[in-house]
Coordinates of C-alpha atoms in Angstrom, one line a residue:
Chain G
M1 CA -2.6 -0.2 -4.5
A2 CA -4.7 -0.2 -1.4
E3 CA -6.0 3.2 -1.2
L4 CA -9.2 5.2 -1.5
A5 CA -10.0 7.9 -4.0
P6 CA -10.6 11.2 -2.2
G7 CA -14.3 11.7 -1.8
A8 CA -15.1 8.0 -2.0
T9 CA -15.5 8.2 1.8
G10 CA -19.0 9.7 1.3
E11 CA -20.6 6.4 0.5
P12 CA -24.1 5.8 1.9
S13 CA -24.2 3.2 4.7
P14 CA -24.6 -0.4 3.3
F15 CA -26.9 -1.5 6.1
T16 CA -30.7 -0.9 6.2
S17 CA -31.4 -2.4 9.6
S18 CA -31.1 -0.2 12.7
W19 CA -28.4 -2.4 14.4
G20 CA -26.5 -2.2 11.1
H21 CA -26.7 1.6 11.3
W22 CA -25.3 1.4 14.8
L23 CA -22.5 -0.9 13.7
D24 CA -21.7 1.6 11.0
R25 CA -21.8 4.6 13.3
I26 CA -19.7 2.8 16.0
S27 CA -17.1 1.6 13.5
T28 CA -16.8 5.1 12.0
W29 CA -16.3 6.8 15.4
W30 CA -13.9 4.0 16.5
A31 CA -11.8 4.5 13.3
L32 CA -11.9 8.3 13.8
G33 CA -10.6 7.7 17.3
G34 CA -7.8 5.6 15.8
G35 CA -7.1 8.5 13.3
L36 CA -6.9 11.0 16.1
L37 CA -4.6 8.7 18.0
F38 CA -2.2 8.7 15.0
C39 CA -2.4 12.5 15.0
A40 CA -1.3 12.4 18.6
I41 CA 1.5 10.0 17.7
V42 CA 2.6 12.5 15.0
V43 CA 2.7 15.3 17.5
M44 CA 4.6 13.2 20.1
S45 CA 7.2 12.2 17.5
I46 CA 7.8 15.7 16.5
V47 CA 8.1 17.0 20.1
S48 CA 10.5 14.1 20.8
I49 CA 12.7 14.7 17.8
V50 CA 12.9 18.5 18.3
G51 CA 13.6 17.9 22.0
R52 CA 16.4 15.4 21.1
K53 CA 18.0 17.6 18.4
L54 CA 17.8 21.0 20.1
F55 CA 17.8 20.2 23.8
S56 CA 19.0 16.6 24.0
T57 CA 15.8 15.8 26.0
P58 CA 13.7 13.4 23.9
I59 CA 10.4 12.1 25.4
Q60 CA 11.3 9.1 27.5
G61 CA 10.2 5.9 25.8
D62 CA 8.8 7.6 22.7
M63 CA 9.4 4.4 20.6
E64 CA 7.4 2.3 23.1
L65 CA 4.5 4.8 23.1
L66 CA 4.5 4.9 19.3
Q67 CA 4.4 1.1 19.1
M68 CA 1.5 0.8 21.5
G69 CA -0.4 3.7 20.1
S70 CA 0.0 2.6 16.5
A71 CA -1.0 -1.0 17.3
I72 CA -4.2 0.3 19.0
A73 CA -5.0 2.8 16.3
A74 CA -4.3 0.5 13.3
A75 CA -6.6 -2.3 14.8
A76 CA -9.3 0.4 15.3
F77 CA -9.3 0.8 11.5
L78 CA -10.2 -2.7 10.6
P79 CA -13.9 -2.8 11.4
L80 CA -14.9 0.3 9.3
C81 CA -13.1 -1.2 6.3
E82 CA -15.2 -4.3 6.6
V83 CA -18.5 -2.4 7.1
Y84 CA -17.8 -0.8 3.7
D85 CA -16.4 -4.0 2.2
H86 CA -13.2 -2.4 1.1
H87 CA -10.9 -5.2 2.2
I88 CA -8.8 -6.6 -0.6
K89 CA -10.2 -9.4 -2.7
V90 CA -9.5 -10.9 -6.0
D91 CA -12.6 -10.5 -8.1
A92 CA -11.2 -11.0 -11.6
F93 CA -12.3 -14.7 -11.8
T94 CA -15.8 -14.2 -10.4
N95 CA -17.0 -11.1 -12.2
G96 CA -18.7 -13.2 -14.9
L97 CA -20.9 -15.0 -12.3
S98 CA -24.5 -14.1 -11.6
A99 CA -25.2 -11.7 -8.7
R100 CA -26.7 -14.6 -6.9
A101 CA -23.6 -16.8 -7.2
R102 CA -21.4 -13.9 -6.1
G103 CA -23.7 -13.4 -3.2
W104 CA -23.1 -17.0 -2.0
L105 CA -19.3 -16.6 -2.4
D106 CA -19.2 -13.3 -0.6
A107 CA -21.3 -14.7 2.2
L108 CA -18.7 -17.4 2.6
G109 CA -15.8 -14.9 2.5
H110 CA -17.4 -12.6 5.1
A111 CA -18.2 -15.6 7.3
L112 CA -14.6 -16.7 7.1
L113 CA -13.5 -13.3 8.1
A114 CA -15.9 -13.4 11.0
V115 CA -14.2 -16.7 12.1
T116 CA -10.8 -15.2 11.8
G117 CA -11.9 -12.1 13.8
A118 CA -13.4 -14.3 16.5
L119 CA -10.2 -16.3 16.7
L120 CA -8.2 -13.1 17.1
T121 CA -10.6 -11.6 19.6
W122 CA -10.4 -14.8 21.7
R123 CA -6.6 -15.3 21.6
T124 CA -5.8 -11.6 22.0
A125 CA -8.0 -11.4 25.1
L126 CA -6.3 -14.5 26.5
Y127 CA -2.9 -12.8 25.9
A128 CA -4.0 -9.7 27.7
I129 CA -5.1 -11.8 30.6
S130 CA -1.9 -13.7 30.8
A131 CA 0.2 -10.5 30.4
K132 CA -1.7 -9.1 33.3
E133 CA -1.2 -12.1 35.4
S134 CA 2.6 -12.3 34.7
F135 CA 3.0 -8.5 35.3
E136 CA 4.7 -7.9 31.9
V137 CA 5.7 -4.3 31.4
S138 CA 7.4 -2.2 28.7
A139 CA 11.2 -1.8 29.0
L140 CA 11.5 1.9 29.7
L141 CA 8.2 3.3 30.9
L142 CA 7.1 0.2 32.7
V143 CA 3.6 0.4 31.1
P144 CA 1.8 -2.8 31.8
L145 CA 1.6 -4.8 28.5
W146 CA -2.0 -5.8 29.1
W147 CA -3.2 -2.1 28.6
P148 CA -2.4 -1.8 24.9
V149 CA -3.1 -5.5 24.2
S150 CA -6.6 -5.4 25.8
L151 CA -7.4 -2.3 23.7
L152 CA -7.1 -4.4 20.5
V153 CA -9.9 -6.6 21.7
P154 CA -12.9 -4.3 21.1
S155 CA -11.5 -3.7 17.5
F156 CA -11.4 -7.4 16.7
L157 CA -14.8 -8.0 18.3
L158 CA -16.2 -5.1 16.2
L159 CA -14.5 -6.5 13.1
T160 CA -16.2 -9.9 13.8
L161 CA -19.6 -8.2 14.1
A162 CA -19.1 -6.2 10.9
A163 CA -18.1 -9.4 9.1
L164 CA -21.3 -11.1 10.3
G165 CA -23.3 -8.1 9.2
R166 CA -21.8 -8.2 5.8
A167 CA -22.2 -12.0 5.6
G168 CA -26.0 -11.4 6.3
L169 CA -26.1 -8.7 3.5
S170 CA -24.4 -11.1 1.0
L171 CA -26.7 -13.9 2.1
R172 CA -29.7 -11.8 1.3
T173 CA -28.3 -11.0 -2.1
A174 CA -27.8 -14.7 -2.7
L175 CA -31.4 -15.6 -1.7
N176 CA -33.1 -12.7 -3.4
G177 CA -31.3 -13.3 -6.6
G178 CA -29.4 -10.0 -6.4
A179 CA -32.6 -7.9 -6.1
A180 CA -31.6 -6.4 -2.8
Chain Z
M1 CA 3.3 -36.0 4.1
S2 CA 6.6 -34.1 3.9
G3 CA 6.8 -30.5 4.8
M4 CA 7.4 -29.5 1.2
S5 CA 4.3 -31.2 0.0
I6 CA 2.2 -29.7 2.8
G7 CA 3.6 -26.3 1.8
L8 CA 2.6 -26.8 -1.8
W9 CA -0.9 -28.0 -0.8
V10 CA -1.4 -24.9 1.4
F11 CA -0.4 -22.7 -1.4
A12 CA -2.8 -24.5 -3.9
V13 CA -5.7 -24.2 -1.5
L14 CA -4.8 -20.6 -0.7
L15 CA -4.9 -19.6 -4.4
F16 CA -8.2 -21.4 -4.7
L17 CA -9.7 -19.4 -1.8
L18 CA -8.4 -16.1 -3.3
A19 CA -10.0 -17.0 -6.6
I20 CA -13.5 -17.4 -5.1
R21 CA -13.5 -14.0 -3.5
V22 CA -12.3 -14.8 0.0
H23 CA -10.5 -11.7 1.5
V24 CA -6.8 -11.9 0.6
G25 CA -5.8 -11.4 4.3
V26 CA -8.3 -14.1 5.4
G27 CA -7.1 -16.6 2.8
M28 CA -3.5 -16.2 4.0
F29 CA -4.6 -16.4 7.6
L30 CA -6.5 -19.6 7.0
G31 CA -3.6 -21.0 4.8
G32 CA -1.1 -20.3 7.6
A33 CA -3.4 -21.9 10.2
A34 CA -3.8 -25.0 8.0
A35 CA 0.0 -25.2 7.6
F36 CA 0.4 -25.1 11.4
L37 CA -2.2 -27.8 12.0
A38 CA -0.9 -30.1 9.3
M39 CA 2.7 -29.8 10.6
N40 CA 1.6 -30.6 14.1
G41 CA -0.5 -33.6 13.1
G42 CA -3.8 -31.8 13.6
D43 CA -2.9 -30.6 17.2
P44 CA -4.1 -27.0 17.5
A45 CA -2.0 -26.1 20.6
A46 CA 0.9 -24.6 18.6
L47 CA -1.4 -22.7 16.4
L48 CA -3.4 -21.2 19.3
F49 CA -0.3 -20.4 21.1
T50 CA 1.1 -18.5 18.1
L51 CA -2.2 -16.7 17.7
N52 CA -2.0 -15.3 21.2
T53 CA 0.7 -12.8 20.2
T54 CA 0.2 -12.7 16.4
A55 CA -2.0 -9.6 16.4
Y56 CA -0.1 -7.4 18.9
A57 CA 3.3 -8.4 17.7
R58 CA 2.5 -7.5 14.1
L59 CA 0.5 -4.4 14.7
S60 CA 3.1 -2.9 17.2
N61 CA 5.9 -3.3 14.7
Y62 CA 7.8 -0.1 14.8
D63 CA 8.7 0.1 11.1
L64 CA 5.2 -0.8 10.0
A65 CA 3.9 2.3 11.8
V66 CA 5.4 4.2 8.8
V67 CA 2.6 2.9 6.6
P68 CA -0.4 4.7 8.2
L69 CA 1.8 7.7 8.7
F70 CA 2.6 7.9 5.0
M71 CA -1.1 7.3 4.3
L72 CA -2.0 10.3 6.5
M73 CA 0.6 12.4 4.8
G74 CA -0.8 11.5 1.4
Q75 CA -4.4 12.3 2.5
F76 CA -3.4 15.7 3.8
A77 CA -1.4 16.5 0.7
T78 CA -4.4 15.6 -1.4
H79 CA -6.6 18.0 0.6
G80 CA -3.9 20.6 0.7
G81 CA -4.1 21.6 -3.0
L82 CA -0.4 20.6 -3.5
S83 CA -1.3 18.7 -6.6
R84 CA -2.6 21.9 -8.3
A85 CA 0.6 23.8 -7.5
L86 CA 2.6 21.0 -8.9
F87 CA 0.7 20.8 -12.2
R88 CA 0.8 24.6 -12.6
C89 CA 4.5 24.6 -12.2
A90 CA 5.2 21.8 -14.6
A91 CA 2.7 23.3 -17.1
A92 CA 4.5 26.6 -17.0
F93 CA 7.7 25.0 -18.1
L94 CA 6.5 22.3 -20.5
G95 CA 3.0 23.4 -21.6
H96 CA 4.1 25.2 -24.8
L97 CA 5.6 22.0 -26.3
R98 CA 3.5 19.7 -28.4
G99 CA 2.1 17.2 -25.8
G100 CA 3.6 19.5 -23.2
L101 CA 0.6 19.5 -20.9
G102 CA 0.6 15.7 -20.9
M103 CA 4.3 15.8 -20.0
A104 CA 3.5 18.3 -17.3
A105 CA 0.9 15.9 -15.9
A106 CA 3.5 13.2 -15.8
G107 CA 6.0 15.5 -14.1
A108 CA 3.4 16.6 -11.6
C109 CA 2.5 13.0 -10.8
A110 CA 6.2 12.4 -10.1
G111 CA 6.3 15.5 -7.8
F112 CA 3.2 14.2 -5.9
G113 CA 4.7 10.8 -5.8
A114 CA 7.5 12.3 -3.8
I115 CA 5.2 13.2 -0.9
C116 CA 2.7 10.4 -1.3
G117 CA 3.3 6.6 -1.1
S118 CA 0.4 5.3 -3.1
S119 CA -0.4 5.2 -6.8
L120 CA -4.2 5.4 -6.6
A121 CA -4.1 8.5 -4.5
T122 CA -1.6 10.1 -7.0
A123 CA -3.7 9.1 -10.0
A124 CA -7.0 10.3 -8.5
T125 CA -5.7 13.6 -7.2
M126 CA -3.7 14.5 -10.3
A127 CA -6.7 13.5 -12.5
Q128 CA -8.8 15.9 -10.6
V129 CA -6.5 18.8 -11.4
A130 CA -5.0 17.9 -14.8
L131 CA -7.8 16.1 -16.7
P132 CA -10.1 19.2 -17.1
E133 CA -7.1 21.3 -18.3
L134 CA -5.9 18.6 -20.8
R135 CA -9.4 18.4 -22.1
A136 CA -9.8 22.2 -22.3
H137 CA -6.7 22.3 -24.5
G138 CA -8.1 19.7 -26.9
Y139 CA -6.1 16.6 -25.8
S140 CA -7.7 13.4 -27.0
D141 CA -9.5 11.3 -24.3
R142 CA -7.2 8.4 -25.0
L143 CA -3.9 10.3 -24.4
A144 CA -5.2 12.3 -21.5
T145 CA -6.6 9.4 -19.5
S146 CA -3.8 7.0 -20.3
T147 CA -1.2 9.5 -19.3
L148 CA -2.7 10.0 -15.9
A149 CA -3.3 6.3 -15.3
A150 CA 0.3 5.4 -16.2
A151 CA 1.9 8.4 -14.5
G152 CA -0.1 7.7 -11.4
T153 CA 2.1 4.7 -10.8
L154 CA 4.9 7.1 -10.1
G155 CA 3.2 7.5 -6.8
I156 CA 4.8 4.2 -5.6
L157 CA 7.8 4.2 -7.9
I158 CA 9.1 7.5 -6.4
P159 CA 9.8 7.3 -2.7
P160 CA 8.2 7.4 -0.2
S161 CA 6.6 4.1 -1.2
V162 CA 4.4 1.9 0.8
P163 CA 5.3 -1.3 -1.0
L164 CA 8.9 -0.7 -0.4
V165 CA 8.3 -0.3 3.3
V166 CA 6.4 -3.6 3.4
Y167 CA 9.4 -5.2 1.4
A168 CA 11.8 -3.8 3.9
V169 CA 9.9 -5.2 6.8
L170 CA 9.6 -8.7 5.1
T171 CA 13.3 -8.9 4.3
Q172 CA 14.9 -6.9 7.2
E173 CA 16.2 -4.5 4.6
S174 CA 16.8 -0.8 5.4
I175 CA 13.9 1.5 4.4
G176 CA 16.2 4.4 3.8
K177 CA 18.4 2.4 1.4
L178 CA 15.4 1.2 -0.6
F179 CA 14.0 4.7 -0.8
V180 CA 17.3 6.2 -2.1
A181 CA 17.7 3.3 -4.5
A182 CA 14.3 4.1 -6.0
V183 CA 15.0 7.7 -6.8
I184 CA 16.9 7.2 -10.1
P185 CA 14.7 4.5 -11.5
G186 CA 11.7 6.7 -10.6
L187 CA 13.3 9.6 -12.5
I188 CA 13.9 7.3 -15.5
A189 CA 10.3 6.3 -15.4
T190 CA 9.1 9.9 -15.5
L191 CA 11.4 10.8 -18.4
G192 CA 10.3 7.6 -20.1
Y193 CA 6.6 8.5 -19.8
M194 CA 7.3 12.0 -21.2
L195 CA 9.2 10.5 -24.1
V196 CA 6.2 8.2 -24.8
I197 CA 3.9 11.3 -24.9
R198 CA 6.3 13.0 -27.2
I199 CA 6.3 10.0 -29.6
V200 CA 2.6 9.6 -29.5
V201 CA 2.0 13.2 -30.4
S202 CA 4.6 13.1 -33.2
F203 CA 2.5 10.4 -34.8
N204 CA -0.8 12.1 -34.0
P205 CA -0.3 15.8 -33.4
K206 CA -4.0 16.3 -32.8
A207 CA -3.9 14.2 -29.7
G208 CA -1.8 16.7 -27.7
P209 CA -1.8 20.3 -29.0
A210 CA 0.6 22.8 -27.6
A211 CA -0.6 25.4 -25.1
D212 CA 0.5 29.1 -24.8
K213 CA 4.0 29.7 -23.6
A214 CA 4.3 31.0 -20.0
S215 CA 6.3 34.1 -19.2
W216 CA 9.3 33.9 -17.0
S217 CA 7.6 35.8 -14.3
E218 CA 4.7 33.3 -14.4
R219 CA 7.3 30.5 -14.2
V220 CA 9.0 31.8 -11.2
K221 CA 5.6 32.4 -9.5
A222 CA 4.7 28.8 -10.2
L223 CA 8.0 27.5 -8.9
V224 CA 7.5 29.3 -5.6
G225 CA 4.2 27.4 -5.2
V226 CA 6.0 24.0 -5.2
I227 CA 8.7 24.9 -2.6
P228 CA 6.7 23.3 0.2
V229 CA 6.5 20.0 -1.7
I230 CA 10.3 20.1 -2.3
L231 CA 10.9 20.8 1.4
V232 CA 8.8 18.0 2.5
F233 CA 10.4 15.5 0.2
V234 CA 13.9 16.6 1.1
V235 CA 13.2 16.4 4.8
V236 CA 11.6 13.0 4.6
I237 CA 14.1 11.3 2.3
F238 CA 17.2 12.9 3.5
G239 CA 16.0 12.8 7.1
I240 CA 15.7 9.0 6.8
Y241 CA 18.9 8.5 4.8
G242 CA 21.0 11.0 6.6
G243 CA 20.2 9.2 9.8
W244 CA 19.0 12.1 11.9
A245 CA 15.4 10.8 11.8
N246 CA 14.3 7.2 11.5
P247 CA 11.6 6.5 8.8
T248 CA 8.8 6.6 11.4
E249 CA 9.9 10.0 12.6
A250 CA 10.4 11.3 9.1
A251 CA 7.0 10.2 8.2
S252 CA 5.5 12.0 11.2
I253 CA 7.3 15.2 10.2
G254 CA 6.0 14.8 6.6
A255 CA 2.4 14.1 7.8
A256 CA 2.5 17.1 10.1
A257 CA 4.0 19.4 7.4
C258 CA 1.4 18.3 4.9
A259 CA -1.3 18.9 7.5
V260 CA -0.1 22.4 8.2
L261 CA 0.0 23.1 4.4
A262 CA -3.5 21.7 4.0
V263 CA -4.9 23.9 6.9
I264 CA -3.2 26.9 5.4
N265 CA -4.9 26.1 2.1
G266 CA -8.3 25.8 3.7
M267 CA -8.8 22.4 5.1
R268 CA -11.2 22.4 8.0
W269 CA -12.9 19.7 10.2
K270 CA -14.6 18.1 7.2
G271 CA -11.4 17.7 5.3
I272 CA -9.6 16.4 8.4
R273 CA -12.4 13.9 9.0
Q274 CA -12.2 12.8 5.4
S275 CA -8.4 12.4 5.6
L276 CA -8.7 10.3 8.8
I277 CA -11.4 8.1 7.3
G278 CA -9.4 7.7 4.1
T279 CA -6.3 6.8 6.1
A280 CA -8.4 4.3 8.1
H281 CA -9.6 2.5 5.0
A282 CA -6.3 2.4 3.2
T283 CA -4.4 1.3 6.4
A284 CA -7.0 -1.3 7.3
M285 CA -6.8 -2.9 3.8
I286 CA -3.1 -3.3 4.1
F287 CA -3.0 -4.4 7.8
L288 CA -5.6 -7.2 7.4
V289 CA -3.3 -8.6 4.6
L290 CA -0.3 -8.1 6.8
L291 CA -1.9 -10.0 9.7
G292 CA -2.8 -12.9 7.4
A293 CA 0.6 -12.8 5.7
D294 CA 2.3 -13.0 9.1
L295 CA 0.6 -16.3 10.0
L296 CA 1.1 -17.6 6.5
N297 CA 4.8 -16.9 6.6
S298 CA 5.3 -18.6 10.0
G299 CA 3.3 -21.5 8.7
L300 CA 5.3 -21.9 5.4
A301 CA 8.5 -21.5 7.3
L302 CA 7.5 -24.5 9.4
T303 CA 7.1 -26.6 6.2
Q304 CA 10.5 -25.4 5.0
L305 CA 9.0 -24.8 1.6
P306 CA 10.8 -21.5 1.0
V307 CA 14.2 -22.9 2.0
E308 CA 13.8 -26.1 0.0
L309 CA 12.6 -24.3 -3.1
A310 CA 15.5 -21.9 -3.0
N311 CA 17.9 -24.8 -2.6
W312 CA 16.3 -26.7 -5.4
V313 CA 16.5 -23.8 -7.8
K314 CA 20.1 -23.1 -6.7
D315 CA 21.1 -26.8 -7.3
S316 CA 19.2 -27.1 -10.6
G317 CA 21.8 -25.2 -12.4
M318 CA 19.3 -22.9 -14.1
A319 CA 20.7 -19.6 -15.4
P320 CA 20.1 -17.0 -12.7
L321 CA 18.7 -14.5 -15.3
M322 CA 16.2 -17.1 -16.5
V323 CA 15.0 -17.6 -13.0
L324 CA 14.7 -13.9 -12.5
A325 CA 12.9 -13.5 -15.8
A326 CA 10.4 -16.3 -14.7
I327 CA 9.8 -14.6 -11.4
L328 CA 9.2 -11.2 -13.1
V329 CA 6.7 -12.8 -15.6
I330 CA 4.9 -14.5 -12.7
Y331 CA 4.6 -11.0 -11.1
I332 CA 3.2 -9.5 -14.3
L333 CA 0.6 -12.3 -14.6
L334 CA -0.3 -12.1 -10.9
G335 CA -0.6 -8.4 -11.2
C336 CA -3.4 -8.7 -13.7
V337 CA -5.6 -10.1 -11.0
M338 CA -4.1 -9.1 -7.7
D339 CA -3.5 -6.0 -5.6
S340 CA 0.2 -5.0 -5.6
L341 CA 0.8 -5.1 -1.9
A342 CA -1.0 -8.4 -1.5
M343 CA 1.3 -9.8 -4.2
I344 CA 4.4 -8.6 -2.5
L345 CA 3.3 -10.1 0.8
L346 CA 2.3 -13.4 -0.8
T347 CA 5.4 -13.9 -2.9
I348 CA 8.4 -12.2 -1.4
P349 CA 8.8 -14.9 1.3
I350 CA 9.0 -17.5 -1.4
F351 CA 11.0 -15.6 -4.1
Y352 CA 13.4 -13.6 -1.9
P353 CA 15.3 -16.7 -0.7
V354 CA 15.5 -17.9 -4.3
V355 CA 16.9 -14.7 -5.6
M356 CA 19.3 -14.3 -2.7
G357 CA 20.6 -17.8 -3.3
L358 CA 21.6 -17.0 -6.9
D359 CA 24.5 -15.0 -8.3
F360 CA 23.7 -11.9 -10.3
W361 CA 26.6 -9.9 -11.8
G362 CA 28.6 -10.7 -8.7
L363 CA 26.4 -8.4 -6.5
S364 CA 26.9 -8.6 -2.8
Q365 CA 24.0 -9.9 -0.7
G366 CA 23.1 -6.4 0.5
D367 CA 23.1 -5.0 -2.9
K368 CA 21.1 -7.8 -4.4
S369 CA 18.4 -7.5 -1.8
V370 CA 18.0 -3.7 -2.6
W371 CA 18.1 -4.3 -6.3
F372 CA 15.5 -7.0 -6.2
G373 CA 13.2 -4.8 -4.1
I374 CA 13.2 -2.1 -6.7
L375 CA 12.7 -4.6 -9.5
A376 CA 9.8 -6.2 -7.7
L377 CA 8.3 -2.8 -7.0
M378 CA 8.4 -2.0 -10.7
V379 CA 6.9 -5.2 -11.9
V380 CA 4.0 -5.2 -9.4
E381 CA 3.3 -1.5 -10.4
I382 CA 2.6 -2.7 -14.0
G383 CA -0.4 -4.6 -12.6
L384 CA -2.0 -1.2 -11.7
I385 CA -2.4 -0.4 -15.4
T386 CA -3.2 -3.8 -17.0
P387 CA -6.8 -4.9 -17.2
P388 CA -8.8 -6.7 -15.8
M389 CA -7.7 -5.5 -12.3
G390 CA -5.8 -2.3 -13.1
M391 CA -6.9 -0.1 -10.3
N392 CA -5.5 3.0 -11.9
L393 CA -7.6 2.4 -14.9
F394 CA -10.7 2.2 -12.7
I395 CA -9.9 5.3 -10.8
I396 CA -9.3 7.4 -14.0
Q397 CA -12.4 6.0 -15.6
K398 CA -14.4 7.1 -12.5
M399 CA -12.8 10.6 -12.6
S400 CA -13.3 11.1 -16.4
R401 CA -16.9 10.0 -16.3
N402 CA -17.4 9.3 -20.0
V403 CA -14.2 7.7 -21.3
P404 CA -14.6 3.9 -21.8
L405 CA -12.1 1.8 -19.8
M406 CA -10.9 0.1 -23.0
E407 CA -9.9 3.5 -24.5
T408 CA -7.7 4.2 -21.6
A409 CA -6.3 0.7 -21.6
R410 CA -5.4 1.0 -25.3
G411 CA -3.8 4.3 -24.7
V412 CA -1.7 2.8 -21.9
V413 CA 0.0 0.3 -24.2
P414 CA 3.0 2.5 -25.2
F415 CA 3.5 3.4 -21.6
L416 CA 3.6 -0.3 -20.7
V417 CA 6.3 -0.7 -23.4
S418 CA 8.4 2.0 -21.6
D419 CA 7.8 0.2 -18.3
L420 CA 9.1 -3.1 -19.7
L421 CA 12.1 -1.4 -21.3
R422 CA 12.9 0.1 -17.9
I423 CA 12.7 -3.2 -16.1
V424 CA 15.0 -4.8 -18.7
L425 CA 17.4 -1.9 -18.2
L426 CA 17.4 -2.2 -14.4
T427 CA 17.8 -5.9 -14.7
L428 CA 20.9 -5.5 -16.8
F429 CA 22.3 -2.5 -15.0
P430 CA 21.7 -2.8 -11.3
A431 CA 23.9 0.2 -10.8
L432 CA 20.9 2.4 -11.8
A433 CA 19.5 1.7 -8.4
L434 CA 22.6 1.0 -6.4
W435 CA 24.8 3.9 -7.5
L436 CA 23.0 6.5 -5.5
V437 CA 22.9 4.3 -2.5
S438 CA 26.7 3.9 -2.6
V439 CA 27.3 7.6 -3.2
A440 CA 24.8 8.7 -0.5
G441 CA 26.1 6.2 2.0

C-alpha cells in the first residue's frame, strides 16, 4: 500500500545544491499548504453537515468547494513526493543490477515524469485560459472555473522541476558509478 | 492494426516500462498516450484535447476526495496514541492465553484498521506499540514479527479501505456497500489470524508464552480507552451506509474526530506537520497513479480491448470459476512485484468487464460487482506480505531493527495459508460478503 511509516518524514534532503534545497523547501511548504487546505475542507464539511442536520442550512455549494479545494490540494502534494522519490515504482526486477545501471534507468524514469509533468503543465494552463475566455462557472456558486484550474499549474510546474532535479541526481549516480 | 492488437501492444510496452523502474503512474500515462496516438493514426490532436481536462477532471472527482481524507484520519489516529489503547484493551482480554498477546496484536490491528484505510500505517503503528511488549514477554522473533506483518493487512481488509474506494470509483460502485460487504470477511480474517497463532503456539509453546491475567477492573478500564475508536468507526461506517452522510463527509468527520483525540493526547504543531506531510506523500503516490490510469483507461477504451476480451472470454465457454481462479492467480503473481493500488488501477478496467460478463452462482450484476471487489481486495492484500515486494515485511523489518526479513517471511507462511483458505471460502460463499449488505440495506 502507498503509505509512509510514521517518522519516515524526517528524511534528510536528497539535494546538495542550493537550488535543490530551494526546490525541497518550496515543495515542502507547497505540500503543507495543500494539507492545510484539506484541514479547511474538513472543517467546512463538518459545518455544512451540522448545519444541514440541525438547522437545515447547509453551506451553499459545499460539494463544489470541496471538489475545487481537494483538486488544488491533492495536486500540491505531487512535487514533494517526487523530491523524495516516493512515487510508486516496480523495483523487483532491477534490484540485482549495479548501482550505475539503476542510475541510468532512474534517470530515464524521472526524465519521463518530467515530460509528463511538462505536458500536464502546458495543457492545464491552456484549459485555464480557455475556461476564462468562455466564462465557464460552477453551477451553484458561479465560481469561475479558471480559478481552481489555474491553481493546478504551479503544482505541475514544480513537479516537472522536481523530476528534472531527480533525473540529475540519478544521472550523477550513473556517471559516478554509484559513488555519489 | 486492429484496435485489439494496438491495445495488446500498449499493454506489453507498459509492462516493460514498469519493469525497468519507470514510475507506475508515468508508465500508464505514456501507455494511454500511445494508445490515443495509435488509434488516431499518429495525429496528436485528440490526445492533446483530452489532456486539457484530464488533470482537473480526475483531481476534482468528489468520491476520490475521500482518499486523502482517510489518509489524514489515519495519520491523526497514528499520532493520537489510539493504537496503544487498542492493544492494551485486547491484551487485557486475551493476554493470559498461550499466544494471547499475539492474538491481542492481531485484534488491535483489526481495531486500528477500522479507523485507518491503509495496511502499512497499521503495521507500522501497531509494531511500534506491540513489538516491544511481545518481546518483553518472550515471544519468538519469528512469531512476533510475522503476526504484525500479516495482521497489518487488516488495515485495508477492514473498512474504511482506500483500495475499495478506488475500486468503487473505477466501477461506479457504491462505496458504502463495499465497506459494509468487507466487514464480515474482515472479521473472518481476524479470527483466522488468531487461530493461526493458536496453532503455531500449540506446536511450539515457547514461541508465545502466556502473560499474567488481567483483573476485571483493569479490563473495564482498558475498554473505556477504546470507546473513542469505536465511536469513530460507527460514525464513519454507519454514517455512510445509513445515508445521513456521504463517504466524503463521513471521512471528514472521522479525520476531525481523530485530530481532536490526537490533540487531547498531546499532538502539537510538530505532530500536525508530520501528519500533513505524511498525508501528502501517501496521497501523491496514489494520485499520480490515478492520473496515469485515467489516461490509460480512456486509451484502452478507444482500442476496445476490454470489451473484446470480455466477449472473447464469455464466448469461449470456459468455466466461470476457472476464469475467476486464473484472475486471482494473476493478482497473486502481480502482487509479488507490484503495489496493491497500482495493481487495482491497472487490472480492474480489464478484469471487471470479464467477470461481469460471466455467471457466478446466479448472482445479480450488482451483487457480483460488490463480491468481486472484496475478492480482489483480499488477493491484492496478499501481495503485501509476500517477498520480494511485500511492503509490510519491509516495514516490520525496519521497526524490529534486527530480525532478518526471511525470518519474518517464513513466519508469515501459516498466515498466508489462512488468507488462501479465506479467499476460497469467499469464492464459494459470496453470501459472506453480501449478507450484511442485504440486511443493512
